[in-house]
mmCIF file of C-alpha atoms in Angstrom:
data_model
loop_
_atom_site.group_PDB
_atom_site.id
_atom_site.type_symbol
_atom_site.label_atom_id
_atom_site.label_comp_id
_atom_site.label_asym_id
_atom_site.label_seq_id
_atom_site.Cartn_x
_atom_site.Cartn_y
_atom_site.Cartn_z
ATOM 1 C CA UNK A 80 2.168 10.063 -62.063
ATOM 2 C CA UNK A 81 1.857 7.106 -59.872
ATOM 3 C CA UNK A 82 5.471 6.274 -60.693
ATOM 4 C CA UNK A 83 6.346 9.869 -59.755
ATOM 5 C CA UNK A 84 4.237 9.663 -56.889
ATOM 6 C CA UNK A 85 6.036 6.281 -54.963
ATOM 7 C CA UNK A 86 9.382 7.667 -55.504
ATOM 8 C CA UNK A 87 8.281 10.504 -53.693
ATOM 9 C CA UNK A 88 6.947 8.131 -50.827
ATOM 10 C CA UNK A 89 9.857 6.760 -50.572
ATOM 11 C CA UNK A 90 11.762 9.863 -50.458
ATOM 12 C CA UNK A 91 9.349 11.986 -47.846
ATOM 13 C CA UNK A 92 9.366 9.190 -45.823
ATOM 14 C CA UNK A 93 13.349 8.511 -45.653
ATOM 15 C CA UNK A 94 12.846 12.310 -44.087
ATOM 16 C CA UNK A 95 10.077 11.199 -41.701
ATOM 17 C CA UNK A 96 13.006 11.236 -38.947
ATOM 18 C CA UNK A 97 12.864 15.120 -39.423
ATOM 19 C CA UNK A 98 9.303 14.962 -37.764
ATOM 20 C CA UNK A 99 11.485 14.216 -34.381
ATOM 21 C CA UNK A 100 12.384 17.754 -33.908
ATOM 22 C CA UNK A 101 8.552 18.479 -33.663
ATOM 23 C CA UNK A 102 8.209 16.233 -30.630
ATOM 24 C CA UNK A 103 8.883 19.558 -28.526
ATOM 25 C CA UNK A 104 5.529 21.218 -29.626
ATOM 26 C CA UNK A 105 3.616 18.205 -28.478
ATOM 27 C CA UNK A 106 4.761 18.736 -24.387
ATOM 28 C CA UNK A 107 3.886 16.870 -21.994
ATOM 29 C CA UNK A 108 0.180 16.716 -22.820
ATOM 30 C CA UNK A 109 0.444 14.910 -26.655
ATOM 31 C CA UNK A 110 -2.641 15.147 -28.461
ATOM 32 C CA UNK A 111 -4.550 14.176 -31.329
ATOM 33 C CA UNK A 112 -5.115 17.950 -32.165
ATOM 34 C CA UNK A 113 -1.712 18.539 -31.410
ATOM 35 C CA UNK A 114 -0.409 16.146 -33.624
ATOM 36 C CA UNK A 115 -2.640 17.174 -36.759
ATOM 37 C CA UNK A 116 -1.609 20.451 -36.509
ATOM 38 C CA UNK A 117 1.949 19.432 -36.821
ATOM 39 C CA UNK A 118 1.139 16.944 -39.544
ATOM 40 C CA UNK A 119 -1.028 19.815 -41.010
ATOM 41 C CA UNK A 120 1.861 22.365 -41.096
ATOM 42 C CA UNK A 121 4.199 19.377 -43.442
ATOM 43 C CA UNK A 122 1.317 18.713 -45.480
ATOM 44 C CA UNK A 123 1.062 22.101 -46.594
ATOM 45 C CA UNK A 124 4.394 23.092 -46.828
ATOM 46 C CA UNK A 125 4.771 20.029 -49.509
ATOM 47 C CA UNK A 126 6.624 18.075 -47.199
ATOM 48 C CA UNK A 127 3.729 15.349 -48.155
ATOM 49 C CA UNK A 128 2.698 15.956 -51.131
ATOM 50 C CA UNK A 129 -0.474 15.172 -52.738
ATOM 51 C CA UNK A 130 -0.458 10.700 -53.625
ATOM 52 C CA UNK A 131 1.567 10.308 -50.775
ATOM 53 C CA UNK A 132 1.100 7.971 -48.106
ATOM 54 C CA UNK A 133 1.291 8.701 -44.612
ATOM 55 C CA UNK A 134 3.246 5.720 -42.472
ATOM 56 C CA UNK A 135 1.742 5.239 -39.360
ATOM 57 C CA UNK A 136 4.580 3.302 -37.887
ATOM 58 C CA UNK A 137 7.139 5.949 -39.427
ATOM 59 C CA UNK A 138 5.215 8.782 -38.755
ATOM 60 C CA UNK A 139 3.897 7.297 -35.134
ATOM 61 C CA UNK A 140 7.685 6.414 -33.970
ATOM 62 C CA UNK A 141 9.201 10.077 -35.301
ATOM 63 C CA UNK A 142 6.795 11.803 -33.166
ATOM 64 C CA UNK A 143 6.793 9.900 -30.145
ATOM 65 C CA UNK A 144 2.742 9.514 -29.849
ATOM 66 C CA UNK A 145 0.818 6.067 -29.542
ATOM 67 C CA UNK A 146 -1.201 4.570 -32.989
ATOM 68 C CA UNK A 147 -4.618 5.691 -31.493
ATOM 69 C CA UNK A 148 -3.391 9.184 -31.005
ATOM 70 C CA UNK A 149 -2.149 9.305 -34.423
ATOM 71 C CA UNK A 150 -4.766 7.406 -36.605
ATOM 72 C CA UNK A 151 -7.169 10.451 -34.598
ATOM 73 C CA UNK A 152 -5.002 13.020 -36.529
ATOM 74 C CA UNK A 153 -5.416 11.323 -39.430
ATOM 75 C CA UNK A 154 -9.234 10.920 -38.930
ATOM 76 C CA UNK A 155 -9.161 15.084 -38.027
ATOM 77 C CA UNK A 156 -7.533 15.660 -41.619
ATOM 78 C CA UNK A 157 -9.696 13.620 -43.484
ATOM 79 C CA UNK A 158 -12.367 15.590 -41.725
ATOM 80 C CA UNK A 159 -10.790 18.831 -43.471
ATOM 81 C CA UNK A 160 -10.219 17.227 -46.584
ATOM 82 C CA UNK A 161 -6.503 17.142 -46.720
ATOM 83 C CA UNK A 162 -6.070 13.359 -45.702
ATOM 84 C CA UNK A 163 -8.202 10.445 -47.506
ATOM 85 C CA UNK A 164 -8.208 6.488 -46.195
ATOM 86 C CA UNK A 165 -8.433 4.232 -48.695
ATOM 87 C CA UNK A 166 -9.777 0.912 -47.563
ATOM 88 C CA UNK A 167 -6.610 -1.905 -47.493
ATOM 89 C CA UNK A 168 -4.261 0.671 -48.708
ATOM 90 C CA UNK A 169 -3.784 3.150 -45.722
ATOM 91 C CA UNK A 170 -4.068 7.229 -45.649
ATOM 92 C CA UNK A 171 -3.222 9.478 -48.182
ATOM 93 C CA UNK A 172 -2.752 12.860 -48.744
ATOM 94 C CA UNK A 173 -5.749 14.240 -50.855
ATOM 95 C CA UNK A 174 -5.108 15.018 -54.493
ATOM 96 C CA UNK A 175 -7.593 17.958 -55.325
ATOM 97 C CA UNK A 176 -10.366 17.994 -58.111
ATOM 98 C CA UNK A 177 -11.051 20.664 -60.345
ATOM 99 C CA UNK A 178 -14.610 20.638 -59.167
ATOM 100 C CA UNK A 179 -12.572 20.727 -55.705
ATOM 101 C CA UNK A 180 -10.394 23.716 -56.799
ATOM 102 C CA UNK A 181 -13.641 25.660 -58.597
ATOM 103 C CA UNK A 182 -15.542 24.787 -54.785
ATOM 104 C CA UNK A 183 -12.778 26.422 -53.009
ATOM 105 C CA UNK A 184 -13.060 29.323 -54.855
ATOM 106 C CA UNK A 185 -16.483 30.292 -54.442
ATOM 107 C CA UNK A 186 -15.856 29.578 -50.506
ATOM 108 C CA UNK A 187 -13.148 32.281 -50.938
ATOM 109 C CA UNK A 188 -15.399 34.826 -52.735
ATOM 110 C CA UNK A 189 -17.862 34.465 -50.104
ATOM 111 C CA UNK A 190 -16.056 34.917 -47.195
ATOM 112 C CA UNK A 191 -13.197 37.172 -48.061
ATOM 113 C CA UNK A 192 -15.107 39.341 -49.807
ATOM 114 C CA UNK A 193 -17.830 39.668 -47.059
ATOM 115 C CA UNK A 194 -14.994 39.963 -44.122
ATOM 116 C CA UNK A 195 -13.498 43.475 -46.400
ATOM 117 C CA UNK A 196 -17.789 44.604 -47.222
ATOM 118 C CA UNK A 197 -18.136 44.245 -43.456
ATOM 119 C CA UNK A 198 -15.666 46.966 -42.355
ATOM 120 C CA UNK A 199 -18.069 49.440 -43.653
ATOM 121 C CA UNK A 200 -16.187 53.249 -43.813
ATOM 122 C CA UNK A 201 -13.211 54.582 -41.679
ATOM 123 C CA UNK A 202 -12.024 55.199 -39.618
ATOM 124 C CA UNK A 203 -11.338 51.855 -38.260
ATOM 125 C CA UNK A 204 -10.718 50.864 -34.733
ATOM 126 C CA UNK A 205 -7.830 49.678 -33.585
ATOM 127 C CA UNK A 206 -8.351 45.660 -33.897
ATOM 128 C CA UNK A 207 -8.882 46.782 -37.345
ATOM 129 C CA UNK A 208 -6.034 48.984 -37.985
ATOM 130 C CA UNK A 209 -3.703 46.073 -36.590
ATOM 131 C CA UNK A 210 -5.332 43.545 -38.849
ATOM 132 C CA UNK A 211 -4.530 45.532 -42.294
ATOM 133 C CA UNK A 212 -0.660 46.123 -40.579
ATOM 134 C CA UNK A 213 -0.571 42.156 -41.033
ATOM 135 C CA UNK A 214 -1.972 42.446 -44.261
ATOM 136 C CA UNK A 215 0.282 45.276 -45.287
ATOM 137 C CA UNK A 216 3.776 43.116 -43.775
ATOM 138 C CA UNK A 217 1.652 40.049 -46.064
ATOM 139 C CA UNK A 218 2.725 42.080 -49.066
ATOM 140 C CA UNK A 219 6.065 43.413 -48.143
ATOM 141 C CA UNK A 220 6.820 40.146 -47.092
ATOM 142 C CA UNK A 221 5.739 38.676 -50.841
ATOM 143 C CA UNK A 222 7.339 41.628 -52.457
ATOM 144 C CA UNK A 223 10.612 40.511 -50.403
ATOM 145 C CA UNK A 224 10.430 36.977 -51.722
ATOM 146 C CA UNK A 225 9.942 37.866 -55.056
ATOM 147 C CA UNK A 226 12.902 40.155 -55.009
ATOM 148 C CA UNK A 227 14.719 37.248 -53.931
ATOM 149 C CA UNK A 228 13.171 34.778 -56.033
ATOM 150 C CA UNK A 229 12.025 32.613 -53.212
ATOM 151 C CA UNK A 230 8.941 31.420 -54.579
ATOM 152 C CA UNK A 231 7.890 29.025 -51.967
ATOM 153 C CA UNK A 232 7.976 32.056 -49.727
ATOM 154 C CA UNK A 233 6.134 33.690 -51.870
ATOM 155 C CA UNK A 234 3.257 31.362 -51.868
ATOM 156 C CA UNK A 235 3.797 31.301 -48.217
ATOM 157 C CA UNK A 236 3.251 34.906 -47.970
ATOM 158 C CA UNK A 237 0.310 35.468 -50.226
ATOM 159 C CA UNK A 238 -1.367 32.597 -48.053
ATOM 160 C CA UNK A 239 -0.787 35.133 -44.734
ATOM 161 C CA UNK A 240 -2.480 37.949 -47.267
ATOM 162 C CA UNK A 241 -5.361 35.802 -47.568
ATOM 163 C CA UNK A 242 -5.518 35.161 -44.064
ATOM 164 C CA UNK A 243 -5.041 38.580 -43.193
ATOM 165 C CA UNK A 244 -8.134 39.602 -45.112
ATOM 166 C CA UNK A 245 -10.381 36.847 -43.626
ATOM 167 C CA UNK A 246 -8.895 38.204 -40.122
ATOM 168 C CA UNK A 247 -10.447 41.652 -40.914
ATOM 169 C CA UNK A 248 -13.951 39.392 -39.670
ATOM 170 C CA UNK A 249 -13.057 39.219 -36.073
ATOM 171 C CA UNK A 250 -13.908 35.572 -36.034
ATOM 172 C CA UNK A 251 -12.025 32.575 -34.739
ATOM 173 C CA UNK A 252 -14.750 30.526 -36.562
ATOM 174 C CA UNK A 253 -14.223 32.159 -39.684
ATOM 175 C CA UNK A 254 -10.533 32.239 -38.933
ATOM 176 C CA UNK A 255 -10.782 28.138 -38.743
ATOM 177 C CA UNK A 256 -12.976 27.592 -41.543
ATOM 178 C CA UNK A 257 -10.221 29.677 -44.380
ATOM 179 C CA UNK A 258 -7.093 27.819 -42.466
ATOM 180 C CA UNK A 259 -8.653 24.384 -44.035
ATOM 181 C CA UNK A 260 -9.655 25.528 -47.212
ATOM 182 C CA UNK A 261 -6.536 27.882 -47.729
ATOM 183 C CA UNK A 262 -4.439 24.336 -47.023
ATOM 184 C CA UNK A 263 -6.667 22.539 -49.337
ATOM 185 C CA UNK A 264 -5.822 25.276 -51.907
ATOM 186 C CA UNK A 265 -2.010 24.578 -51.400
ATOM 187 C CA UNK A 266 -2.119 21.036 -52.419
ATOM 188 C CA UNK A 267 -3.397 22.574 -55.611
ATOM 189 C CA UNK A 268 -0.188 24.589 -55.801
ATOM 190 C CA UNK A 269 2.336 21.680 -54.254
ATOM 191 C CA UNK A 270 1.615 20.110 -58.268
ATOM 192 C CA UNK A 271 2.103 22.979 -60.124
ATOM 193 C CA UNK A 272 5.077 23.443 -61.654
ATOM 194 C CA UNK A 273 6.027 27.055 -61.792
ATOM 195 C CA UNK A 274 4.796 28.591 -58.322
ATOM 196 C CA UNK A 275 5.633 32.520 -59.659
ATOM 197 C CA UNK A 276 3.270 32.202 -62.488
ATOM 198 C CA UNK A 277 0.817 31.868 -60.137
ATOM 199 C CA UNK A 278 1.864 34.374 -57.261
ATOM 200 C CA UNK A 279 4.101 36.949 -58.732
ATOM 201 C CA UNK A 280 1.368 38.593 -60.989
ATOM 202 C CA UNK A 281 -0.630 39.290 -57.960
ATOM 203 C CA UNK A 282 1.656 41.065 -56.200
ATOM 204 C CA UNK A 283 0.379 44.653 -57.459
ATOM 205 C CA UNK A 284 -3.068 43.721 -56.751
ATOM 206 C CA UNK A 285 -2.403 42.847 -53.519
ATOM 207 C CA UNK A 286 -0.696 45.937 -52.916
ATOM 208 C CA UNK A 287 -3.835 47.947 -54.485
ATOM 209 C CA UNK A 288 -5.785 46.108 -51.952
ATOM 210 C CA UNK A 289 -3.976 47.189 -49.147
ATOM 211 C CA UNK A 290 -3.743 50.535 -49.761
ATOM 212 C CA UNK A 291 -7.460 50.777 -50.163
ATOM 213 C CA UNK A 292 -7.947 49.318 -46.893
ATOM 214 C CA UNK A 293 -5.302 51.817 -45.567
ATOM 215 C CA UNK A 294 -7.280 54.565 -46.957
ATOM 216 C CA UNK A 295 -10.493 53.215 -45.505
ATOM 217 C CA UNK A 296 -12.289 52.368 -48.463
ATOM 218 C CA UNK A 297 -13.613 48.905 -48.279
ATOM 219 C CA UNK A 298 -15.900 49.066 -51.559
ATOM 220 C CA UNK A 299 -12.995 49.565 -53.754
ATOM 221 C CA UNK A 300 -10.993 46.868 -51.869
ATOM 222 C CA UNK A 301 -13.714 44.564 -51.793
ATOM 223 C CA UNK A 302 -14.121 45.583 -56.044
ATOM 224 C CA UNK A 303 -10.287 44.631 -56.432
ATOM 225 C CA UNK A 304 -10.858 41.706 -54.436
ATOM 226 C CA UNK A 305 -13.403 40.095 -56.912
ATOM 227 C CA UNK A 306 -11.566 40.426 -59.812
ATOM 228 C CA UNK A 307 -8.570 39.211 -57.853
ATOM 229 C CA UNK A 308 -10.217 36.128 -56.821
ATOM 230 C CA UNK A 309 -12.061 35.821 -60.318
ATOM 231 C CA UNK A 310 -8.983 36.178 -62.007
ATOM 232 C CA UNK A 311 -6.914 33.942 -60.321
ATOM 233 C CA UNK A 312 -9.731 31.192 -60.379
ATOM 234 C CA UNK A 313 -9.907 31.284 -64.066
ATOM 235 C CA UNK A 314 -6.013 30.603 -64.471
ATOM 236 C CA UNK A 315 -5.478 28.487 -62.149
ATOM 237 C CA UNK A 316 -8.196 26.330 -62.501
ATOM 238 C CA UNK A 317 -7.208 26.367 -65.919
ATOM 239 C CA UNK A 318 -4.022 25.038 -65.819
ATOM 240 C CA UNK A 319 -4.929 22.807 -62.885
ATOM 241 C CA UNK A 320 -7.341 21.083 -65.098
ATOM 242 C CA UNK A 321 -4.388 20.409 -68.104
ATOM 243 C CA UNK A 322 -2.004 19.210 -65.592
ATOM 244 C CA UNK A 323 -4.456 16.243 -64.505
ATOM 245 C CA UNK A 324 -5.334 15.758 -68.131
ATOM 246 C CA UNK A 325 -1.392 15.107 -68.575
ATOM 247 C CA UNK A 326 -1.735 12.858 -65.518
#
């Protein structure tokens, strides 16, 4: 893997100059927050994938921001556990346990399933009723990319399902707390190598969800959630495990 992972480095970083054309969400006012959620965005969408390491000259000159600035970032990532230093050797994107990926499940189960039990019965109000739209255009959006065979998009879009659901809380807070671990989750997928074994089976259960929600009934969505979340724990974690094995 580690041979797999430099040539990667060298690759990513040969891109780094792409990380210019983010330079226009910093404005005028450039900040460290600013800056890791740009550098959170890449990490997730694979851009850096998990091994690689993150150049603070490259990365520092493509965005136009000062070392301080940037080695902040880096220090706000490692907070969330997608960014690790390693003494003498610089900052890496985190590569994910199993213990990690089993952790990150339970988080799941405890607050998405508690953010559908807390809706109670319809009707809902209309905060509500706008949160399971998103959740609904989730799925259509998922059902799109499969039709298309766009599997990235497809991960993409069961990752706005997920967030959708936690969004049925009301709380920024909450909201914060699933972006990290949902991230952290997508390393996990950024190694695997068949992303529509692991998305395209869930399609009809996210659809079964939805509907439920639609219909007001938040014990059977929160039933279907379980075994979703169950389900999709046990394979993935699964495979996740032989895959480091290999490596």
């Amino acid at each position: 893997m580690a041979g797999g992972v430099a040539k990667n480095d060298q690759r990513r970083l040969a891109e780094v100059a792409g990380l210019e054309r983010d330079r226009a969400l910093l404005g005028r006012a450039s900040t460290a927050e600013r800056v890791a959620d740009i550098l959170r965005d890449r990490i997730t969408e694979g851009y850096f994938p998990p091994g690689a390491r993150l150049s603070e000259e490259s990365i520092g000159g493509a965005l136009g921001v000062s070392r301080n600035t940037l080695r902040e970032a880096f220090r706000l990532l490692t907070h969330e556990r997608l960014l690790v230093h390693e003494l003498n050797r610089g900052v890496f994107v985190r590569v994910v346990t199993v213990e990690d990926l089993d952790d990150i499940y339970r988080v799941r189960m405890l607050v998405e399933c508690a953010a559908v039990r807390g809706l109670g019965e319809g009707p809902h109000d209309d905060r509500t009723t706008a949160a399971v739209a998103a959740i609904e255009a989730a799925v259509r959006a998922g059902e799109a990319a499969s039709h298309d065979r766009a599997w990235q998009d497809l991960s993409t879009a069961n990752i706005r399902f997920h967030q959708g659901i936690v969004a049925l809380a009301g709380s920024p807070r909450t909201d914060e707390l699933m972006r990290g671990v949902l991230a952290e989750l997508r390393l996990v997928f950024h190694v695997m190598a068949d992303p529509r074994r692991f998305h395209a089976p869930y399609l009809t259960r996210n659809r079964q969800i939805v509907e439920a929600l639609q219909a007001g009934d938040a014990v059977e969505a929160e039933r279907l959630l379980l075994s979703y979340l169950e389900d999709s724990r046990s394979q993935l974690s699964g495979a996740y495990a032989q895959h480091i094995a290999r490596d």
